[in-house]
Amino acid sequence: MSHIRKCSCSIKTFRNLSTLATFQARNNKSRWGVMLTAAGLSTVGIIATHYRKNKLLAATLMGTHGWMAEPVTDPKEMQKHSDTMRIKMEIMIMDIQAEFCKALEAEEGGKKFIVDKWQRKEGGGGITCVMQDGEVFEKAGVNISVVMGNLPPAAVQQMKSRGKSLEGKTLPFFATGVSSVIHPKNPNVPTIHFNYRYFEVTDETGMKHWWFGGGTDLTPYFLDEEDITHFHKTLKTACDKHNKSYYPRFKKWCDDYFYIKHRGQSRGVGGIFFDDLDDGSAEDTFKFVSTCASSVMPSYIPLVKKNKNKGYSYKNRRWQLLRRGYYAEFNLVYDRGTKFGLQTPGARIESIMMSLPLNASWEYCHKIEPGSPEQKLTDVLKNPKDWV
């Protein structure tokens, strides 16, 4: 993990400078030798003091917030630039990651998330938390990333195709966000996906562009209208706190976006989805995104509690795996986030593919029995409906 590597690097540097200072003391009896020795020991002291302060500040942040790992951004930089949107967003997604992971662990009852902190040589890094083969969750992933660098031409072109007016071909960018997909073991428990992100890019004229994106959506394997209504009501409440037009607007956007064209049906029963959101001030939009992110747990955890101990058959399980195959098809063929990740230099494949299920299946010419629970769900997936 990256913080262990940083620690190791600092210890090696400390040891090397100490050796140099000792060598100077033994072999230089002149005034120059004394000065070099003093300089060497001073450098060692500065590095050691900086390292201790940084670790203390990181530990304080983790203790205060209960984060899953030390932040990607240097703690001193976070403190120094705490009023910037970059840092506000990083703190928010770190909080959401920790809160959601701990809530899922409480439902799992014993199994813990693997915490994998990683660095990107082109700039930044992330923290990937994954839990596999649990009793409740077959695969649960909650990932945050804080990355920067230069956008390759393909990514710039993708943004231009969405209406972004960007001058230049290779542009400096900063992106941070939280992304999560939870695949439960029991087919009665729905899969949930959410992603909330912030993006900055500076074009060749020096103009900085910013926007937010994200959403939360539900993919059940069987139709429980009470569960779906609860999910949508929770999201609507979050949206209505900021703008009454947001929920209907972003609900339709979600239905349109998570559509598997080659199957002629939606991936799930929707939720909310928005991208390139830059109307209003950055601060107001950030507050809206924060409210949406905070609504994930109350929208989903009650559904886990209600359904995780229900019985299911082999046939139910086969249907779940088939639906997961469709889920994988959407993510690999249509999802913009996956495409952006794969186009970004230094992309971390394990974190990008975190969204895919541990198990899925593709049955040749699968037939659905008329009037079956599978048919009832499929009817809704082919004809999205209003739930609130």
One Martini backbone bead per residue (centre of mass of N, CA, C, O) as a GRO file, in nm:
protein
  388
    1MET     BB    1   0.100   0.033   0.015
    2SER     BB    2   0.161   0.368  -0.013
    3HIS     BB    3   0.217   0.445   0.291
    4ILE     BB    4   0.436   0.229   0.323
    5ARG     BB    5   0.624   0.326   0.097
    6LYS     BB    6   0.672   0.607   0.218
    7CYS     BB    7   0.796   0.512   0.479
    8SER     BB    8   1.030   0.355   0.354
    9CYS     BB    9   1.155   0.595   0.205
   10SER     BB   10   1.212   0.772   0.457
   11ILE     BB   11   1.393   0.570   0.603
   12LYS     BB   12   1.609   0.550   0.384
   13THR     BB   13   1.684   0.848   0.378
   14PHE     BB   14   1.767   0.869   0.672
   15ARG     BB   15   1.990   0.651   0.660
   16ASN     BB   16   2.166   0.778   0.435
   17LEU     BB   17   2.221   1.052   0.580
   18SER     BB   18   2.345   0.934   0.835
   19THR     BB   19   2.584   0.795   0.695
   20LEU     BB   20   2.703   1.051   0.571
   21ALA     BB   21   2.752   1.204   0.835
   22THR     BB   22   2.940   0.993   0.966
   23PHE     BB   23   3.155   0.994   0.744
   24GLN     BB   24   3.228   1.293   0.774
   25ALA     BB   25   3.317   1.279   1.073
   26ARG     BB   26   3.553   1.065   1.028
   27ASN     BB   27   3.698   1.219   0.745
   28ASN     BB   28   3.643   1.526   0.862
   29LYS     BB   29   3.842   1.759   1.052
   30SER     BB   30   3.755   1.998   0.928
   31ARG     BB   31   3.550   2.260   0.882
   32TRP     BB   32   3.404   2.125   0.641
   33GLY     BB   33   3.325   1.868   0.784
   34VAL     BB   34   3.147   1.997   1.000
   35MET     BB   35   2.950   2.136   0.803
   36LEU     BB   36   2.853   1.880   0.653
   37THR     BB   37   2.750   1.735   0.901
   38ALA     BB   38   2.543   1.946   0.984
   39ALA     BB   39   2.385   1.941   0.719
   40GLY     BB   40   2.306   1.643   0.727
   41LEU     BB   41   2.158   1.651   1.005
   42SER     BB   42   1.955   1.871   0.925
   43THR     BB   43   1.816   1.715   0.700
   44VAL     BB   44   1.724   1.483   0.877
   45GLY     BB   45   1.553   1.656   1.068
   46ILE     BB   46   1.357   1.769   0.858
   47ILE     BB   47   1.246   1.502   0.753
   48ALA     BB   48   1.151   1.387   1.023
   49THR     BB   49   0.961   1.621   1.098
   50HIS     BB   50   0.782   1.614   0.848
   51TYR     BB   51   0.689   1.322   0.878
   52ARG     BB   52   0.562   1.345   1.161
   53LYS     BB   53   0.358   1.570   1.093
   54ASN     BB   54   0.211   1.425   0.865
   55LYS     BB   55   0.123   1.175   1.029
   56LEU     BB   56  -0.031   1.332   1.245
   57LEU     BB   57  -0.233   1.469   1.054
   58ALA     BB   58  -0.345   1.210   0.928
   59ALA     BB   59  -0.438   1.085   1.199
   60THR     BB   60  -0.634   1.314   1.270
   61LEU     BB   61  -0.818   1.288   1.026
   62MET     BB   62  -0.893   0.990   1.068
   63GLY     BB   63  -1.006   1.025   1.358
   64THR     BB   64  -1.226   1.239   1.288
   65HIS     BB   65  -1.357   1.072   1.024
   66GLY     BB   66  -1.301   0.755   0.979
   67TRP     BB   67  -1.123   0.658   0.766
   68MET     BB   68  -0.985   0.400   0.564
   69ALA     BB   69  -0.754   0.614   0.492
   70GLU     BB   70  -0.529   0.796   0.382
   71PRO     BB   71  -0.503   1.049   0.197
   72VAL     BB   72  -0.398   1.143  -0.111
   73THR     BB   73  -0.359   1.408  -0.013
   74ASP     BB   74  -0.171   1.610   0.142
   75PRO     BB   75  -0.244   1.721   0.454
   76LYS     BB   76  -0.117   2.007   0.426
   77GLU     BB   77  -0.274   2.078   0.167
   78MET     BB   78  -0.554   2.045   0.286
   79GLN     BB   79  -0.520   2.268   0.499
   80LYS     BB   80  -0.430   2.504   0.306
   81HIS     BB   81  -0.688   2.418   0.083
   82SER     BB   82  -0.984   2.392   0.226
   83ASP     BB   83  -1.150   2.612   0.029
   84THR     BB   84  -1.146   2.421  -0.197
   85MET     BB   85  -1.310   2.207  -0.407
   86ARG     BB   86  -1.113   1.975  -0.409
   87ILE     BB   87  -1.108   1.931  -0.096
   88LYS     BB   88  -1.407   1.914  -0.033
   89MET     BB   89  -1.454   1.664  -0.211
   90GLU     BB   90  -1.254   1.470  -0.082
   91ILE     BB   91  -1.379   1.469   0.200
   92MET     BB   92  -1.661   1.374   0.121
   93ILE     BB   93  -1.579   1.096  -0.015
   94MET     BB   94  -1.437   0.984   0.235
   95ASP     BB   95  -1.687   0.983   0.415
   96ILE     BB   96  -1.869   0.804   0.239
   97GLN     BB   97  -1.693   0.557   0.227
   98ALA     BB   98  -1.683   0.498   0.531
   99GLU     BB   99  -1.988   0.484   0.595
  100PHE     BB  100  -2.063   0.260   0.391
  101CYS     BB  101  -1.866   0.039   0.474
  102LYS     BB  102  -1.968   0.016   0.771
  103ALA     BB  103  -2.261  -0.057   0.700
  104LEU     BB  104  -2.191  -0.320   0.546
  105GLU     BB  105  -2.036  -0.464   0.772
  106ALA     BB  106  -2.281  -0.478   0.965
  107GLU     BB  107  -2.443  -0.671   0.770
  108GLU     BB  108  -2.225  -0.899   0.748
  109GLY     BB  109  -2.082  -0.987   1.019
  110GLY     BB  110  -1.720  -0.960   1.017
  111LYS     BB  111  -1.652  -0.873   0.749
  112LYS     BB  112  -1.397  -0.699   0.568
  113PHE     BB  113  -1.242  -0.461   0.410
  114ILE     BB  114  -1.031  -0.408   0.159
  115VAL     BB  115  -0.748  -0.184   0.164
  116ASP     BB  116  -0.645   0.003  -0.137
  117LYS     BB  117  -0.373   0.199  -0.184
  118TRP     BB  118  -0.303   0.419  -0.465
  119GLN     BB  119  -0.084   0.511  -0.734
  120ARG     BB  120  -0.015   0.767  -0.984
  121LYS     BB  121   0.238   0.868  -1.182
  122GLU     BB  122   0.074   1.112  -1.324
  123GLY     BB  123  -0.128   1.159  -1.072
  124GLY     BB  124  -0.218   1.054  -0.784
  125GLY     BB  125  -0.513   0.849  -0.675
  126GLY     BB  126  -0.639   0.591  -0.437
  127ILE     BB  127  -0.928   0.410  -0.279
  128THR     BB  128  -0.985   0.064  -0.246
  129CYS     BB  129  -1.288  -0.111  -0.151
  130VAL     BB  130  -1.316  -0.467  -0.081
  131MET     BB  131  -1.579  -0.729  -0.078
  132GLN     BB  132  -1.565  -1.088  -0.069
  133ASP     BB  133  -1.743  -1.365  -0.009
  134GLY     BB  134  -1.995  -1.322   0.147
  135GLU     BB  135  -2.305  -1.369   0.294
  136VAL     BB  136  -2.429  -1.099   0.155
  137PHE     BB  137  -2.167  -1.012  -0.017
  138GLU     BB  138  -2.011  -1.096  -0.304
  139LYS     BB  139  -1.965  -0.783  -0.411
  140ALA     BB  140  -1.791  -0.495  -0.274
  141GLY     BB  141  -1.748  -0.153  -0.392
  142VAL     BB  142  -1.537   0.135  -0.279
  143ASN     BB  143  -1.432   0.419  -0.466
  144ILE     BB  144  -1.155   0.645  -0.477
  145SER     BB  145  -1.047   0.946  -0.663
  146VAL     BB  146  -0.730   1.142  -0.727
  147VAL     BB  147  -0.674   1.308  -1.031
  148MET     BB  148  -0.401   1.406  -1.258
  149GLY     BB  149  -0.320   1.589  -1.572
  150ASN     BB  150  -0.351   1.480  -1.910
  151LEU     BB  151  -0.559   1.488  -2.164
  152PRO     BB  152  -0.638   1.302  -2.406
  153PRO     BB  153  -0.775   1.336  -2.713
  154ALA     BB  154  -1.012   1.134  -2.668
  155ALA     BB  155  -1.128   1.278  -2.412
  156VAL     BB  156  -1.168   1.555  -2.538
  157GLN     BB  157  -1.364   1.461  -2.759
  158GLN     BB  158  -1.582   1.351  -2.572
  159MET     BB  159  -1.647   1.630  -2.445
  160LYS     BB  160  -1.719   1.777  -2.706
  161SER     BB  161  -1.961   1.582  -2.777
  162ARG     BB  162  -2.114   1.712  -2.504
  163GLY     BB  163  -2.051   2.047  -2.543
  164LYS     BB  164  -1.766   2.121  -2.485
  165SER     BB  165  -1.562   2.421  -2.473
  166LEU     BB  166  -1.248   2.321  -2.591
  167GLU     BB  167  -0.916   2.434  -2.607
  168GLY     BB  168  -0.759   2.176  -2.748
  169LYS     BB  169  -0.601   1.844  -2.706
  170THR     BB  170  -0.405   1.875  -2.442
  171LEU     BB  171  -0.527   1.877  -2.104
  172PRO     BB  172  -0.552   1.989  -1.800
  173PHE     BB  173  -0.650   1.789  -1.504
  174PHE     BB  174  -0.919   1.728  -1.257
  175ALA     BB  175  -1.026   1.436  -1.058
  176THR     BB  176  -1.309   1.347  -0.841
  177GLY     BB  177  -1.440   1.044  -0.667
  178VAL     BB  178  -1.720   0.825  -0.611
  179SER     BB  179  -1.749   0.457  -0.639
  180SER     BB  180  -2.028   0.212  -0.647
  181VAL     BB  181  -2.074  -0.154  -0.617
  182ILE     BB  182  -2.344  -0.384  -0.518
  183HIS     BB  183  -2.326  -0.745  -0.486
  184PRO     BB  184  -2.539  -0.966  -0.389
  185LYS     BB  185  -2.631  -1.289  -0.307
  186ASN     BB  186  -2.923  -1.229  -0.275
  187PRO     BB  187  -3.182  -1.189  -0.509
  188ASN     BB  188  -3.362  -0.999  -0.310
  189VAL     BB  189  -3.118  -0.814  -0.339
  190PRO     BB  190  -3.016  -0.539  -0.464
  191THR     BB  191  -2.842  -0.352  -0.677
  192ILE     BB  192  -2.597  -0.091  -0.638
  193HIS     BB  193  -2.531   0.244  -0.775
  194PHE     BB  194  -2.267   0.497  -0.730
  195ASN     BB  195  -2.181   0.846  -0.837
  196TYR     BB  196  -1.946   1.113  -0.743
  197ARG     BB  197  -1.824   1.413  -0.917
  198TYR     BB  198  -1.525   1.612  -1.007
  199PHE     BB  199  -1.432   1.865  -1.261
  200GLU     BB  200  -1.122   1.985  -1.414
  201VAL     BB  201  -1.032   2.217  -1.686
  202THR     BB  202  -0.763   2.351  -1.888
  203ASP     BB  203  -0.722   2.544  -2.137
  204GLU     BB  204  -0.512   2.707  -2.372
  205THR     BB  205  -0.629   2.997  -2.259
  206GLY     BB  206  -0.674   2.943  -1.926
  207MET     BB  207  -0.947   2.824  -1.891
  208LYS     BB  208  -1.169   2.718  -1.636
  209HIS     BB  209  -1.341   2.412  -1.602
  210TRP     BB  210  -1.651   2.301  -1.442
  211TRP     BB  211  -1.799   1.991  -1.294
  212PHE     BB  212  -2.070   1.774  -1.224
  213GLY     BB  213  -2.148   1.429  -1.124
  214GLY     BB  214  -2.405   1.157  -1.119
  215GLY     BB  215  -2.557   0.898  -0.904
  216THR     BB  216  -2.845   0.668  -0.841
  217ASP     BB  217  -2.899   0.306  -0.875
  218LEU     BB  218  -3.128   0.027  -0.941
  219THR     BB  219  -3.090  -0.353  -0.938
  220PRO     BB  220  -3.318  -0.577  -0.961
  221TYR     BB  221  -3.441  -0.928  -0.974
  222PHE     BB  222  -3.706  -0.840  -0.828
  223LEU     BB  223  -4.033  -0.723  -0.784
  224ASP     BB  224  -4.046  -0.449  -0.538
  225GLU     BB  225  -4.235  -0.178  -0.501
  226GLU     BB  226  -4.167  -0.084  -0.217
  227ASP     BB  227  -3.860  -0.059  -0.255
  228ILE     BB  228  -3.859   0.132  -0.501
  229THR     BB  229  -4.015   0.362  -0.373
  230HIS     BB  230  -3.823   0.421  -0.144
  231PHE     BB  231  -3.580   0.489  -0.317
  232HIS     BB  232  -3.710   0.729  -0.479
  233LYS     BB  233  -3.800   0.903  -0.238
  234THR     BB  234  -3.519   0.959  -0.125
  235LEU     BB  235  -3.412   1.105  -0.378
  236LYS     BB  236  -3.630   1.324  -0.397
  237THR     BB  237  -3.575   1.457  -0.125
  238ALA     BB  238  -3.287   1.543  -0.193
  239CYS     BB  239  -3.355   1.718  -0.441
  240ASP     BB  240  -3.582   1.912  -0.314
  241LYS     BB  241  -3.381   2.077  -0.130
  242HIS     BB  242  -3.276   2.237  -0.408
  243ASN     BB  243  -3.471   2.120  -0.660
  244LYS     BB  244  -3.777   2.035  -0.800
  245SER     BB  245  -3.654   1.959  -1.097
  246TYR     BB  246  -3.442   1.732  -1.054
  247TYR     BB  247  -3.582   1.459  -1.034
  248PRO     BB  248  -3.734   1.440  -1.309
  249ARG     BB  249  -3.482   1.503  -1.479
  250PHE     BB  250  -3.283   1.272  -1.355
  251LYS     BB  251  -3.468   1.030  -1.396
  252LYS     BB  252  -3.478   1.037  -1.706
  253TRP     BB  253  -3.174   1.029  -1.751
  254CYS     BB  254  -3.142   0.750  -1.625
  255ASP     BB  255  -3.328   0.589  -1.813
  256ASP     BB  256  -3.161   0.665  -2.071
  257TYR     BB  257  -2.872   0.576  -1.991
  258PHE     BB  258  -2.960   0.281  -1.859
  259TYR     BB  259  -2.950   0.153  -2.167
  260ILE     BB  260  -2.982  -0.152  -2.349
  261LYS     BB  261  -2.996  -0.153  -2.674
  262HIS     BB  262  -2.949  -0.463  -2.759
  263ARG     BB  263  -3.201  -0.545  -2.548
  264GLY     BB  264  -3.438  -0.333  -2.495
  265GLN     BB  265  -3.335  -0.237  -2.194
  266SER     BB  266  -3.290  -0.180  -1.877
  267ARG     BB  267  -3.079  -0.233  -1.614
  268GLY     BB  268  -3.306  -0.096  -1.431
  269VAL     BB  269  -3.507   0.128  -1.208
  270GLY     BB  270  -3.325   0.349  -1.144
  271GLY     BB  271  -3.313   0.715  -1.060
  272ILE     BB  272  -3.028   0.912  -1.078
  273PHE     BB  273  -2.887   1.141  -1.338
  274PHE     BB  274  -2.580   1.337  -1.400
  275ASP     BB  275  -2.411   1.584  -1.613
  276ASP     BB  276  -2.241   1.869  -1.648
  277LEU     BB  277  -2.285   2.033  -1.376
  278ASP     BB  278  -2.291   2.421  -1.392
  279ASP     BB  279  -2.527   2.539  -1.258
  280GLY     BB  280  -2.440   2.780  -1.087
  281SER     BB  281  -2.270   2.735  -0.817
  282ALA     BB  282  -2.031   2.538  -0.685
  283GLU     BB  283  -2.138   2.532  -0.393
  284ASP     BB  284  -2.433   2.449  -0.452
  285THR     BB  285  -2.364   2.189  -0.610
  286PHE     BB  286  -2.209   2.053  -0.382
  287LYS     BB  287  -2.449   2.033  -0.186
  288PHE     BB  288  -2.619   1.853  -0.364
  289VAL     BB  289  -2.419   1.618  -0.394
  290SER     BB  290  -2.395   1.561  -0.089
  291THR     BB  291  -2.692   1.486  -0.045
  292CYS     BB  292  -2.697   1.248  -0.240
  293ALA     BB  293  -2.472   1.082  -0.104
  294SER     BB  294  -2.628   1.070   0.180
  295SER     BB  295  -2.881   0.894   0.050
  296VAL     BB  296  -2.781   0.604   0.010
  297MET     BB  297  -2.824   0.458   0.278
  298PRO     BB  298  -3.139   0.514   0.319
  299SER     BB  299  -3.209   0.371   0.035
  300TYR     BB  300  -3.058   0.070   0.096
  301ILE     BB  301  -3.024  -0.066   0.379
  302PRO     BB  302  -3.326  -0.149   0.426
  303LEU     BB  303  -3.319  -0.363   0.191
  304VAL     BB  304  -3.113  -0.547   0.320
  305LYS     BB  305  -3.254  -0.609   0.588
  306LYS     BB  306  -3.521  -0.726   0.461
  307ASN     BB  307  -3.371  -0.955   0.238
  308LYS     BB  308  -3.106  -1.125   0.330
  309ASN     BB  309  -3.292  -1.384   0.469
  310LYS     BB  310  -3.415  -1.486   0.228
  311GLY     BB  311  -3.530  -1.717   0.030
  312TYR     BB  312  -3.391  -1.930  -0.241
  313SER     BB  313  -3.341  -2.052  -0.559
  314TYR     BB  314  -3.181  -2.177  -0.827
  315LYS     BB  315  -3.348  -2.014  -1.028
  316ASN     BB  316  -3.295  -1.737  -0.900
  317ARG     BB  317  -2.987  -1.747  -0.938
  318ARG     BB  318  -2.981  -1.769  -1.246
  319TRP     BB  319  -3.120  -1.497  -1.295
  320GLN     BB  320  -2.913  -1.321  -1.157
  321LEU     BB  321  -2.672  -1.398  -1.346
  322LEU     BB  322  -2.805  -1.296  -1.605
  323ARG     BB  323  -2.841  -0.999  -1.517
  324ARG     BB  324  -2.534  -0.955  -1.474
  325GLY     BB  325  -2.458  -0.981  -1.767
  326TYR     BB  326  -2.606  -0.720  -1.849
  327TYR     BB  327  -2.448  -0.534  -1.666
  328ALA     BB  328  -2.174  -0.583  -1.803
  329GLU     BB  329  -2.250  -0.487  -2.083
  330PHE     BB  330  -2.297  -0.194  -2.016
  331ASN     BB  331  -2.020  -0.121  -1.888
  332LEU     BB  332  -1.848  -0.211  -2.154
  333VAL     BB  333  -2.017  -0.049  -2.385
  334TYR     BB  334  -2.152   0.243  -2.248
  335ASP     BB  335  -1.989   0.349  -2.020
  336ARG     BB  336  -1.824   0.647  -1.960
  337GLY     BB  337  -1.645   0.588  -1.715
  338THR     BB  338  -1.498   0.346  -1.834
  339LYS     BB  339  -1.387   0.488  -2.084
  340PHE     BB  340  -1.229   0.710  -1.938
  341GLY     BB  341  -1.046   0.525  -1.772
  342LEU     BB  342  -0.915   0.376  -2.024
  343GLN     BB  343  -0.806   0.661  -2.154
  344THR     BB  344  -0.637   0.707  -1.908
  345PRO     BB  345  -0.342   0.757  -1.804
  346GLY     BB  346  -0.271   0.517  -1.564
  347ALA     BB  347  -0.482   0.321  -1.535
  348ARG     BB  348  -0.678   0.129  -1.298
  349ILE     BB  349  -0.819  -0.163  -1.365
  350GLU     BB  350  -0.926  -0.277  -1.093
  351SER     BB  351  -1.103  -0.022  -1.032
  352ILE     BB  352  -1.274  -0.015  -1.291
  353MET     BB  353  -1.367  -0.337  -1.256
  354MET     BB  354  -1.521  -0.334  -0.980
  355SER     BB  355  -1.825  -0.333  -1.101
  356LEU     BB  356  -1.801  -0.620  -1.149
  357PRO     BB  357  -1.901  -0.923  -1.108
  358LEU     BB  358  -1.807  -1.226  -0.981
  359ASN     BB  359  -2.083  -1.335  -1.110
  360ALA     BB  360  -2.189  -1.468  -1.436
  361SER     BB  361  -2.425  -1.510  -1.721
  362TRP     BB  362  -2.476  -1.684  -2.052
  363GLU     BB  363  -2.765  -1.773  -2.213
  364TYR     BB  364  -2.891  -1.940  -2.471
  365CYS     BB  365  -3.187  -1.839  -2.547
  366HIS     BB  366  -3.350  -1.716  -2.323
  367LYS     BB  367  -3.656  -1.800  -2.152
  368ILE     BB  368  -3.957  -1.647  -2.054
  369GLU     BB  369  -4.215  -1.688  -1.850
  370PRO     BB  370  -4.527  -1.632  -1.856
  371GLY     BB  371  -4.612  -1.459  -1.553
  372SER     BB  372  -4.353  -1.426  -1.422
  373PRO     BB  373  -4.132  -1.259  -1.226
  374GLU     BB  374  -3.942  -1.208  -1.466
  375GLN     BB  375  -4.158  -1.071  -1.646
  376LYS     BB  376  -4.231  -0.832  -1.459
  377LEU     BB  377  -3.953  -0.702  -1.467
  378THR     BB  378  -3.914  -0.678  -1.777
  379ASP     BB  379  -4.151  -0.487  -1.829
  380VAL     BB  380  -4.021  -0.249  -1.669
  381LEU     BB  381  -3.749  -0.236  -1.831
  382LYS     BB  382  -3.912  -0.165  -2.105
  383ASN     BB  383  -4.113   0.031  -1.907
  384PRO     BB  384  -4.067   0.290  -1.754
  385LYS     BB  385  -4.159   0.422  -1.432
  386ASP     BB  386  -4.332   0.584  -1.191
  387TRP     BB  387  -4.271   0.583  -0.822
  388VAL     BB  388  -4.377   0.904  -0.716
   0.00000   0.00000   0.00000
